[in-house]
XYZ file of C-alpha atoms in Angstrom:
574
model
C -34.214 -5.887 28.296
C -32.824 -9.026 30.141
C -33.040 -8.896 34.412
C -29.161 -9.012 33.768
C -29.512 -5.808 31.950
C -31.693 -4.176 34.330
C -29.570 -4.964 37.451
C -26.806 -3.125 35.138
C -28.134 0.109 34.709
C -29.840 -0.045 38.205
C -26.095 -0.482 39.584
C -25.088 2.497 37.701
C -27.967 5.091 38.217
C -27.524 4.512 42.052
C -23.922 5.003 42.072
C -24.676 8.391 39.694
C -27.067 9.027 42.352
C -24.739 8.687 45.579
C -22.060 10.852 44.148
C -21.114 14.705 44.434
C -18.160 15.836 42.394
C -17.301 18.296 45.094
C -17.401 15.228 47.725
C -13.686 13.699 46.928
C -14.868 10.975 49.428
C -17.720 10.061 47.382
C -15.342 9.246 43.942
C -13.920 6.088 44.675
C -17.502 4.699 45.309
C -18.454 5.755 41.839
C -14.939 4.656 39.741
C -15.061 0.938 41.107
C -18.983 0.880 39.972
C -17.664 1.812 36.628
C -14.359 -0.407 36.502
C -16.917 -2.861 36.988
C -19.063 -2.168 34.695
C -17.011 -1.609 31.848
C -15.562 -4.847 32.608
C -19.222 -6.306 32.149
C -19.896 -4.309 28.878
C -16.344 -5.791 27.793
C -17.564 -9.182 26.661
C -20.373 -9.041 24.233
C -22.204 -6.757 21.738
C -25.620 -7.565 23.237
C -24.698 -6.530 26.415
C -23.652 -2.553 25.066
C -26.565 -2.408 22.808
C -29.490 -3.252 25.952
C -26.853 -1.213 27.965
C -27.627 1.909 25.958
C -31.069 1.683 25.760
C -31.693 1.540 29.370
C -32.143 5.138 29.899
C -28.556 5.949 31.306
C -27.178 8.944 28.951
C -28.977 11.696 31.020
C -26.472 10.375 33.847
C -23.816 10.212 31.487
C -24.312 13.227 29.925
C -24.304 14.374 33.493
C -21.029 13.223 34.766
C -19.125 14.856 31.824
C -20.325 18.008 32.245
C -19.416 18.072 36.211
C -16.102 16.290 35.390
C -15.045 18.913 32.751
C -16.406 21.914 35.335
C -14.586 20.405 38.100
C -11.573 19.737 36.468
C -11.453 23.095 34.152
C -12.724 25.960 36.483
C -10.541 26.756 39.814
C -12.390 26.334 42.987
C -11.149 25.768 46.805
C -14.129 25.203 48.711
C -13.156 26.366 52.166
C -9.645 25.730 52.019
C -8.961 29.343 52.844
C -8.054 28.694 56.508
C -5.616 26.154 55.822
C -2.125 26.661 55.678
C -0.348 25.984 52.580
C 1.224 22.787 52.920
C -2.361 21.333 53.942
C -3.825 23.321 50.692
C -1.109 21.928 48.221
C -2.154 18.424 49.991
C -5.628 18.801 49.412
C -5.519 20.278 46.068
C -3.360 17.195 44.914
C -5.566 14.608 46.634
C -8.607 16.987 44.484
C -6.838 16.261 41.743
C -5.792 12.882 41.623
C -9.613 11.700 42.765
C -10.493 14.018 39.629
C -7.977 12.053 37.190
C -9.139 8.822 38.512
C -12.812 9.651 37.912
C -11.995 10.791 34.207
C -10.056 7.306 33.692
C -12.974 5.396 35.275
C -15.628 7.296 33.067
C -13.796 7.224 29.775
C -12.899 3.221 30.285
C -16.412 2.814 30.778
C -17.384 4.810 28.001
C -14.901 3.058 25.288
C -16.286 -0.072 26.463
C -19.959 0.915 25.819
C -19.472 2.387 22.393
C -17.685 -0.506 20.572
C -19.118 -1.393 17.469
C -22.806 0.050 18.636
C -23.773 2.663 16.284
C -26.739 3.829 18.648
C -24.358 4.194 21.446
C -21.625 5.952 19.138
C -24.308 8.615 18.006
C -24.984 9.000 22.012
C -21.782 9.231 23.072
C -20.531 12.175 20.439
C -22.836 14.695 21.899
C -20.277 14.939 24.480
C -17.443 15.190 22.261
C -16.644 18.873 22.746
C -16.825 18.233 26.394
C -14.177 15.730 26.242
C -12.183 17.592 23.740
C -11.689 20.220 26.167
C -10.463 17.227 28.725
C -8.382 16.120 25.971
C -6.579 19.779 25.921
C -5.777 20.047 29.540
C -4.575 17.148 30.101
C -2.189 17.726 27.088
C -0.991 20.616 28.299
C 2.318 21.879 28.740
C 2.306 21.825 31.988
C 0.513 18.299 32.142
C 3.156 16.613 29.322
C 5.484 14.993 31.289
C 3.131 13.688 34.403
C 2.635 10.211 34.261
C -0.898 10.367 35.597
C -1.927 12.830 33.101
C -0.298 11.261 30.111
C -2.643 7.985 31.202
C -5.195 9.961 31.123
C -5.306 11.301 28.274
C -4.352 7.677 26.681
C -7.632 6.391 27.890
C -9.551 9.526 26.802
C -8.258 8.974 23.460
C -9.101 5.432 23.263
C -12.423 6.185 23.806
C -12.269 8.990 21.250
C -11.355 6.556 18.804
C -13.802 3.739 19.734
C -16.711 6.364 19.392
C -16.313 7.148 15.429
C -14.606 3.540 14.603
C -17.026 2.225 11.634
C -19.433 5.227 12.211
C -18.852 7.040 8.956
C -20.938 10.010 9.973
C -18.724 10.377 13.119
C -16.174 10.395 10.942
C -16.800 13.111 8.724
C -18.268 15.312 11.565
C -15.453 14.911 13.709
C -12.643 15.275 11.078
C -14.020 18.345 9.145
C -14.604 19.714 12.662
C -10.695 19.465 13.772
C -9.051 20.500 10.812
C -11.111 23.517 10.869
C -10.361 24.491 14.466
C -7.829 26.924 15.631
C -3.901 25.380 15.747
C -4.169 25.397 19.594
C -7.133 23.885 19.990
C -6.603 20.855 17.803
C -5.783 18.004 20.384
C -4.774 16.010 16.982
C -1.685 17.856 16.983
C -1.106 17.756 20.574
C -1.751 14.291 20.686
C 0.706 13.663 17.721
C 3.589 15.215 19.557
C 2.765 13.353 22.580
C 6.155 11.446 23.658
C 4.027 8.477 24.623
C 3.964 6.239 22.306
C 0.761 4.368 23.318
C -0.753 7.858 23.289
C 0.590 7.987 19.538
C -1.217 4.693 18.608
C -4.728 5.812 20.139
C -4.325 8.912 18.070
C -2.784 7.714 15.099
C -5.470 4.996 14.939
C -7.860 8.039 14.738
C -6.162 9.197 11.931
C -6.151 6.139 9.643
C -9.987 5.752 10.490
C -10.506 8.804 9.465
C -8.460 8.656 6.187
C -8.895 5.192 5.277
C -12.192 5.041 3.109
C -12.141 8.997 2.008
C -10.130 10.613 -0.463
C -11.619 14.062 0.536
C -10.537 13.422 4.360
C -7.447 12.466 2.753
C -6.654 15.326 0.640
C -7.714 17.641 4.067
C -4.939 16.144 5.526
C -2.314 17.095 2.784
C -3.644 20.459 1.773
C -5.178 21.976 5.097
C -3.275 23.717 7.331
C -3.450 21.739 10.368
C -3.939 18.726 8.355
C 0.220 19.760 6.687
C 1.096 20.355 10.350
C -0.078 17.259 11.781
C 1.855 15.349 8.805
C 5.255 17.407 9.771
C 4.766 16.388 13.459
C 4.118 12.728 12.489
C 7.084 12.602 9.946
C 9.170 13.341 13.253
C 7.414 10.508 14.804
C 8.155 8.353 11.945
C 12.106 9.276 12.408
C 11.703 8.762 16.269
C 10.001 5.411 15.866
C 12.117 3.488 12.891
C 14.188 1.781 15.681
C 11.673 0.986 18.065
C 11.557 -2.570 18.981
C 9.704 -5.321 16.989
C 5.871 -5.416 19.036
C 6.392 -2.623 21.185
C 3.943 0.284 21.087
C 6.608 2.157 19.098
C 6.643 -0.068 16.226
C 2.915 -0.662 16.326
C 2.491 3.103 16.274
C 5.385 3.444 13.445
C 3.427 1.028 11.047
C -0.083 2.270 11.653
C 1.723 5.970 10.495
C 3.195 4.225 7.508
C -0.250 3.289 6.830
C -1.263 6.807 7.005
C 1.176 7.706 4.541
C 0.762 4.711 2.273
C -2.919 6.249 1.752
C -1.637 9.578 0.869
C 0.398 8.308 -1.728
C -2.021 5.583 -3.064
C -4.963 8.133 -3.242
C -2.199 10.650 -5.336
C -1.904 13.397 -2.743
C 1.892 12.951 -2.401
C 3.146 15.586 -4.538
C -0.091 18.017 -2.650
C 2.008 17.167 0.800
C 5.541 17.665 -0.728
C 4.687 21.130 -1.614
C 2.863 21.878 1.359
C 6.379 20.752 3.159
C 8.475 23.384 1.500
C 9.926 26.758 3.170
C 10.715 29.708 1.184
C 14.614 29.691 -0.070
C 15.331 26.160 0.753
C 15.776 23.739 -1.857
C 14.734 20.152 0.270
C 13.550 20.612 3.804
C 14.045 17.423 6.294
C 10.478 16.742 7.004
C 10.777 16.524 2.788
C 13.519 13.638 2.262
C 11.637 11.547 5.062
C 8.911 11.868 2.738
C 11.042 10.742 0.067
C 12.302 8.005 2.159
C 9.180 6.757 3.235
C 7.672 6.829 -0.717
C 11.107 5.248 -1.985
C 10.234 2.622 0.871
C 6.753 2.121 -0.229
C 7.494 2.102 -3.653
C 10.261 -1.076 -3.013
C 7.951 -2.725 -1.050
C 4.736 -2.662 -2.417
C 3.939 -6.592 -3.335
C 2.149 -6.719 -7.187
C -0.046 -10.596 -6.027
C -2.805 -10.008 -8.514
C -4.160 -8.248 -12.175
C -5.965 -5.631 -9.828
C -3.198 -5.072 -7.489
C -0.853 -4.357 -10.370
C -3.302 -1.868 -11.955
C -3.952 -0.232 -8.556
C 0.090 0.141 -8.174
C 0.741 1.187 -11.734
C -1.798 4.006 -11.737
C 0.194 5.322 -8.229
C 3.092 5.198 -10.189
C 1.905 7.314 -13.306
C 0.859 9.682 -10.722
C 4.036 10.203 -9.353
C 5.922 10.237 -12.862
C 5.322 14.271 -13.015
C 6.304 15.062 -9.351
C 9.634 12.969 -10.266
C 11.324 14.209 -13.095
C 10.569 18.029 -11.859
C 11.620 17.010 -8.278
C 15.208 15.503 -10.405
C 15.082 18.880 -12.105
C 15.324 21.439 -9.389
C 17.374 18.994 -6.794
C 20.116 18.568 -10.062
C 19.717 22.048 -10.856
C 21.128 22.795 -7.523
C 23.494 20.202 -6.997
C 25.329 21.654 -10.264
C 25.127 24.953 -9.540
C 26.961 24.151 -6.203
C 29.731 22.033 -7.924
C 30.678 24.690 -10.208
C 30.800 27.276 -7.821
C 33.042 25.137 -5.549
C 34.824 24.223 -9.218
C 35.568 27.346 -10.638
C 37.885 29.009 -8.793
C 39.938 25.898 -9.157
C 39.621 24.089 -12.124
C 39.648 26.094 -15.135
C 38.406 23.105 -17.384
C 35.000 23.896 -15.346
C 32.716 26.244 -17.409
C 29.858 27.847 -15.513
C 26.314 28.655 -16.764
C 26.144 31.666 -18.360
C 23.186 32.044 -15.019
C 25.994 31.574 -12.421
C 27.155 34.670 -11.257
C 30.818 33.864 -11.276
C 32.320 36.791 -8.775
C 33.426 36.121 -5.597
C 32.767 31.903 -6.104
C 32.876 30.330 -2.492
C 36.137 28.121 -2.504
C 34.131 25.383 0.174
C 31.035 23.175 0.165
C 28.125 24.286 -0.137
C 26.570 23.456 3.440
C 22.952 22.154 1.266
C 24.646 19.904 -0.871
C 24.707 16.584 1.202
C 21.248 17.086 1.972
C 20.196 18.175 -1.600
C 22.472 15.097 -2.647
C 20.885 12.630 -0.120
C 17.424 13.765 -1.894
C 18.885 12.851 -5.320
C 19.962 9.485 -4.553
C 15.963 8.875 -3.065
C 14.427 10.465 -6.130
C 16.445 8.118 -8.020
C 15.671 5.525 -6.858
C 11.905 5.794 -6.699
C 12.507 6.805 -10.895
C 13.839 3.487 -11.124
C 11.681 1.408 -9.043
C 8.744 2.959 -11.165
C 10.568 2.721 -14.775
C 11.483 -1.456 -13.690
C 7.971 -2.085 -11.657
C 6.372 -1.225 -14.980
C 9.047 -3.175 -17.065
C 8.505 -5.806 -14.834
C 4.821 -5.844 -14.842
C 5.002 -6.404 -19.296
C 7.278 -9.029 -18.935
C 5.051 -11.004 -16.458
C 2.071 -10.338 -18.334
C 2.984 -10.484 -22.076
C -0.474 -11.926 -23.131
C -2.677 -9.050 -21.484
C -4.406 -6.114 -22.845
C -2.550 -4.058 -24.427
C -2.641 -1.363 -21.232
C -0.226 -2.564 -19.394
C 2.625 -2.600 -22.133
C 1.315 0.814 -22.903
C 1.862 1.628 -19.602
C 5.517 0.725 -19.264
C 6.536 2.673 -22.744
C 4.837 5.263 -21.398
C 6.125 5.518 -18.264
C 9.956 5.200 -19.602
C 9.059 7.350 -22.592
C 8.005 9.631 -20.088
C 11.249 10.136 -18.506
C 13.075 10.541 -21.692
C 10.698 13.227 -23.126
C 10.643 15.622 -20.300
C 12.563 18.454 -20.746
C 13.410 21.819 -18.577
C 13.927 24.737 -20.505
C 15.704 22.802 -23.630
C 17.538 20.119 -21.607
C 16.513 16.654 -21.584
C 16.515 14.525 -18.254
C 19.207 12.221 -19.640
C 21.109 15.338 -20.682
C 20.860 16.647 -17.255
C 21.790 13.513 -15.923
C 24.774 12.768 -18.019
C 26.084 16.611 -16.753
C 25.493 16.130 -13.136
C 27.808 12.803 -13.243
C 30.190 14.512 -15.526
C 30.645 17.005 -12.553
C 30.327 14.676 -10.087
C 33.134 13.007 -11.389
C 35.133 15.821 -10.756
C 33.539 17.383 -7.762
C 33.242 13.476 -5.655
C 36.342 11.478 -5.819
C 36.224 8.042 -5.526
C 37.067 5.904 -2.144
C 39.686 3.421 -2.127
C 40.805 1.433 1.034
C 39.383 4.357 2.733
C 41.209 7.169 0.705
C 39.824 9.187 -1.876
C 41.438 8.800 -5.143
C 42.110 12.218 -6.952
C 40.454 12.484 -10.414
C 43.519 14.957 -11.609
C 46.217 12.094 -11.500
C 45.471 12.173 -15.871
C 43.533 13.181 -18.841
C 39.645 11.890 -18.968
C 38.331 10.360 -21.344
C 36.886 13.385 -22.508
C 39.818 15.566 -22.430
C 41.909 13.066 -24.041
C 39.390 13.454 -27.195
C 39.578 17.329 -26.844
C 43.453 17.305 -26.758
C 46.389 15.572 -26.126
C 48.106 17.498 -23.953
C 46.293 16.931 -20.106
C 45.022 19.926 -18.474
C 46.587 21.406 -15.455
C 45.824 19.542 -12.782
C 44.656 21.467 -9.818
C 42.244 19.783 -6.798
C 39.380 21.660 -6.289
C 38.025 21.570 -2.260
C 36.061 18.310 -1.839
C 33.774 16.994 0.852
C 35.258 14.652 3.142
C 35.041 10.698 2.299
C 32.784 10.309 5.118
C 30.204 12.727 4.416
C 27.118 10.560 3.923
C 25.040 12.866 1.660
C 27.063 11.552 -1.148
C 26.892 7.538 -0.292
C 25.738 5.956 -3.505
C 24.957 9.094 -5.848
C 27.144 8.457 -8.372
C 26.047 4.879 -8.736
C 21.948 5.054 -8.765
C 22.496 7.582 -11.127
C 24.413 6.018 -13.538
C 22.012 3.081 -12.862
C 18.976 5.070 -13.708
C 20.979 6.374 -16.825
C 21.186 2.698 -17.809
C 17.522 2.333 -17.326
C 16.925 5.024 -19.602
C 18.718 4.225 -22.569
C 17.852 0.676 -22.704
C 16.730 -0.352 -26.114
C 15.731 2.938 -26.878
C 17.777 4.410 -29.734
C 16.660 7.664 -29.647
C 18.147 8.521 -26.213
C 21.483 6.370 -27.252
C 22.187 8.857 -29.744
C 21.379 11.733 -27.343
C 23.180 10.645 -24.757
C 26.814 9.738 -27.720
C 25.616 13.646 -28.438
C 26.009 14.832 -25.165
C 29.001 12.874 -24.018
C 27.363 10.368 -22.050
C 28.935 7.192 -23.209
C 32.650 9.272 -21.937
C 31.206 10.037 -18.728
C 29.659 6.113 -18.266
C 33.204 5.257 -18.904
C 35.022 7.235 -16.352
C 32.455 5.618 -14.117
C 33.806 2.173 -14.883
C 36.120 2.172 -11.155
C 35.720 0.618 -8.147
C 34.446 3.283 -5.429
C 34.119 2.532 -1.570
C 31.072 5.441 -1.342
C 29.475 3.958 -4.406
C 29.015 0.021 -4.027
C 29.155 -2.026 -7.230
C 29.356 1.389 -9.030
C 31.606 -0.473 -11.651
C 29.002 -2.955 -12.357
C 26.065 -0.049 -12.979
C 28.488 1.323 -15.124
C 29.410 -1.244 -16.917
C 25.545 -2.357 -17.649
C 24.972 1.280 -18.662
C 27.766 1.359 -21.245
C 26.238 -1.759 -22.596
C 22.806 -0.814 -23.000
C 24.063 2.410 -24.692
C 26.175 0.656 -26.975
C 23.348 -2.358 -27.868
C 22.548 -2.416 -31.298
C 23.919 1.132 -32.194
C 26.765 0.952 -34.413
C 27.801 5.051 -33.513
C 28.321 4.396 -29.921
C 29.581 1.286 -30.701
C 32.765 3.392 -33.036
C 32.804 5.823 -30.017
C 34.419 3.283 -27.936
C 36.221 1.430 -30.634
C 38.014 5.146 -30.863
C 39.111 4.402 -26.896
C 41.593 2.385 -25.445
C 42.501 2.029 -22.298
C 45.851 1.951 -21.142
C 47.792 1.046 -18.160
C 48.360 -1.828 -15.934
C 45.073 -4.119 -13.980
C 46.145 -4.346 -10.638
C 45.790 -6.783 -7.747
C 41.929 -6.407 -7.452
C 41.369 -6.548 -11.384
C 41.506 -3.086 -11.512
C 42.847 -0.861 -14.254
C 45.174 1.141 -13.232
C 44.791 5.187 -13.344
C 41.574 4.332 -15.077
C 39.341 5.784 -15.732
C 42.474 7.354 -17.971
C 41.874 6.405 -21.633
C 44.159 7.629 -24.965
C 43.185 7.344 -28.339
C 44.296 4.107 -30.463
């Protein structure tokens, strides 16, 4: 050990040695020793590593231990002949000389620990001891006090620098908090904490702890304090999506994306979507900003390499299953609703024979937007997976044969699955059918009524138009319903694309009428027109029966000023 050294860790055993914790006077003494020495233990690893070895953790060990007694147990010392205002005085002074010790102590401390796995090892025995500091000075009652709220911002910094590249740490301390009683797991405090540099200390915990383990990972999806600490960051993740480029906010916002990026890469996102659910409702909100967060990751996610793009593709098979039944249930819904709200207005509506038809509500249901706003995410993540793979055989058209096997089975995936009988695209085609109905379209601001004519498909049922009766409707500006109507007839494009099989399901089913109705401009549905429009001709490609399905429809009326046809999407036989 240098002379440098020595002088060190003679500096700090005096100071340890001049100082009683019951002696306020003698704090301030014993904080600037450490200030300065964690300043000194700051600059190099040398310096922390003959640091540690110099005999100083009995002290340490020491000051914790009178620190968390201090601070934890109540005590007065002779303050029982003073009058109140003096005791208040006092007990604040106590207190403040008490936070300032802990901030001293635990600055110290994260300094001494960085990247020195002796000192890390060292350090942890006094983990529970600053656990329990941790918990009171998240408290309730300590949540909104600035000085507390620092506090426990340093304490968790040096949490974090303690197990940082110590994979033993790791494990030991993770195992040990998800296994701990809800109110004692300063995780979940710490997660809630409305500071966001709080949040980033603890949230760089996390990702440490997640990182390099797909057990640690999977604790966090399937545990029960690991599922609560995800709900209480998902809230974060809402709070922070604004927060200014380089703050602590945004910082803290990516290194949770992170978090979630490893749940979904290590396929634990449909573990976490379940363990999100509440009994009788359909799509909770902690749910769709997991949806939004995978729909972001899925967009995002840059394919630079042949590893990379195996890496991605295998997250995407994972997520194929968790899809189409998500689709499933959310569409189930969504239908069910429609007709209900249908029914007792249209009589061109036909329920399912499961829809108990008494008594239908004659308003919205108040779930749809939300189950709708679900839809439109799941959607899109079934497309970004169905054109990634695409994509991927396109780029790579001289590769092993895995990765073209990949893509067919990914989009013959999609167009196999069936719930009880019914197809995806069949279930798709029905949802826009009633959709069409249920959703009129937007233009200049207005919605334009869907009962003005015949449909296509009632003009091929009849000639003579139904009665036209407007069933209630959500209002234009509801956004729960921005864009449905045109991801899924975008996805339904996707589908059917030079497969022939699901072209002559979907001519079966009445898909290639519905695609046409779609064919309109509509304010809640950008370029919905153009989706269409692709749709129709990737189900009519090189399939002379679709193609003689449309040959039997022409449209008739007027095009308007913005290349419109008008009353469209009304249609008559030649």
């Amino acid at each position: 050990m240098s002379g440098d050294i020595m002088q060190l860790v003679t500096q700090f055993k005096t100071a340890c040695t001049n100082y009683d914790i019951n002696a306020i006077d003698s704090h301030t003494a014993l904080c600037e020793t450490l200030d300065a020495l964690a300043g000194d233990l700051g600059k190099d690893g040398e310096t922390r590593i003959q640091f540690g070895v110099g005999e100083v953790w009995t002290e340490i060990h020491k000051l914790w231990r009178d620190l968390v007694h201090a601070q934890l147990t109540f005590w007065d010392g002779d303050d029982s002949d003073d009058g109140d205002d003096a005791g208040s005085i006092k007990e604040r002074k106590k207190q403040h000389s008490l936070s300032s010790l802990c901030v001293s102590l635990a600055r110290f401390m994260r300094n001494l620990v960085a990247g020195v796995s002796g000192n890390q090892i060292k350090a942890f025995e006094d983990e529970p001891i600053i656990r329990r500091l941790l918990h009171y000075y998240t408290s309730w009652s300590s949540i909104e006090d600035e000085e507390a709220s620092f506090t426990a911002r340093i304490l968790t910094q040096m949490l974090s620098n303690i197990i940082t590249g110590n994979e033993a740490l790791i494990s030991n301390l993770w195992e040990t908090y998800l296994n701990l009683q809800e109110d004692q797991v300063i995780l979940i405090r710490l997660v809630a904490s409305p500071d966001n540099r709080i949040l980033l200390a603890v949230l760089t915990i996390i990702i440490n702890c997640v990182r390099e383990s797909r057990s640690r990972t999977k604790m966090l999806t399937r545990t029960p304090i690991g599922a609560r600490i995800c709900i209480i960051l998902l809230d974060d993740m809402v709070k922070l999506h604004d927060a200014d480029e380089g703050s602590e906010g945004a910082r803290a916002f990516d290194v949770g994306y992170a978090i979630f990026t490893r749940i979904i890469e290590t396929g634990l996102m449909p573990d976490l979507y379940i363990k999100l659910a509440i009994m009788d409702e359909i799509v909770t909100p902690h749910q769709t900003t997991l949806l939004k967060l995978l729909d972001s990751y899925l967009q995002s996610t840059p394919v630079s390499s042949p590893g990379t793009q195996s890496r991605i593709t295998k997250t995407h098979v994972k997520l194929c299953p968790m899809l189409s039944n998500l689709f499933f249930s959310l569409s189930t819904y969504a239908q069910t609703a429609m007709r209900r709200s249908l029914l007792s207005s249209d009589p061109n509506v036909v329920p399912d024979h499961s829809i108990d038809v008494q008594g239908p509500p004659a308003e919205l249901d108040v779930l749809l937007p939300k189950v709708c706003e679900a839809l439109v995410l799941t959607a899109q993540c079934i497309i970004t997976i169905t054109l990634a793979a695409h994509s991927y055989h396109l780029s790579s058209p001289t590769s092993s044969n895995s990765t073209a096997s990949t893509h067919e089975s990914i989009h013959a995936f999609f167009n196999q699955i069936h719930l009880e009988g019914v197809g995806l695209v069949e279930n798709l085609v029905e949802l826009l059918r009633l959709l069409d109905r249920f959703l009129p379209r937007i233009n200049f601001g207005k919605p334009v009524a869907t009962s003005a004519g015949p449909t296509v498909e009632q003009t091929k049922q009849k000639e003579t138009p139904a009665p036209s009766v407007q069933a209630p409707t959500p209002a234009p500006g509801n956004p729960g319903f921005n864009f449905l109507k045109r991801d899924l007839v975008r996805l339904l494009g996707i589908l059917c694309n030079e497969d022939r099989a699901v072209q002559d399901r979907l001519r079966k089913c009445g898909g290639i009428e519905v695609v046409l109705n779609l064919c309109v401009i509509d304010e809640r549905n950008p370029y919905l027109r153009e989706h269409a429009i692709f749709a129709l001709h990737n189900l009519l490609k090189d399939n002379p029966a679709n193609q003689a399905v449309v040959e039997e429809i022409k449209p008739t009326g007027q095009w308007d000023e913005n290349g419109v046809l008008k009353d469209t999407p009304r249609a008559v036989r030649k």
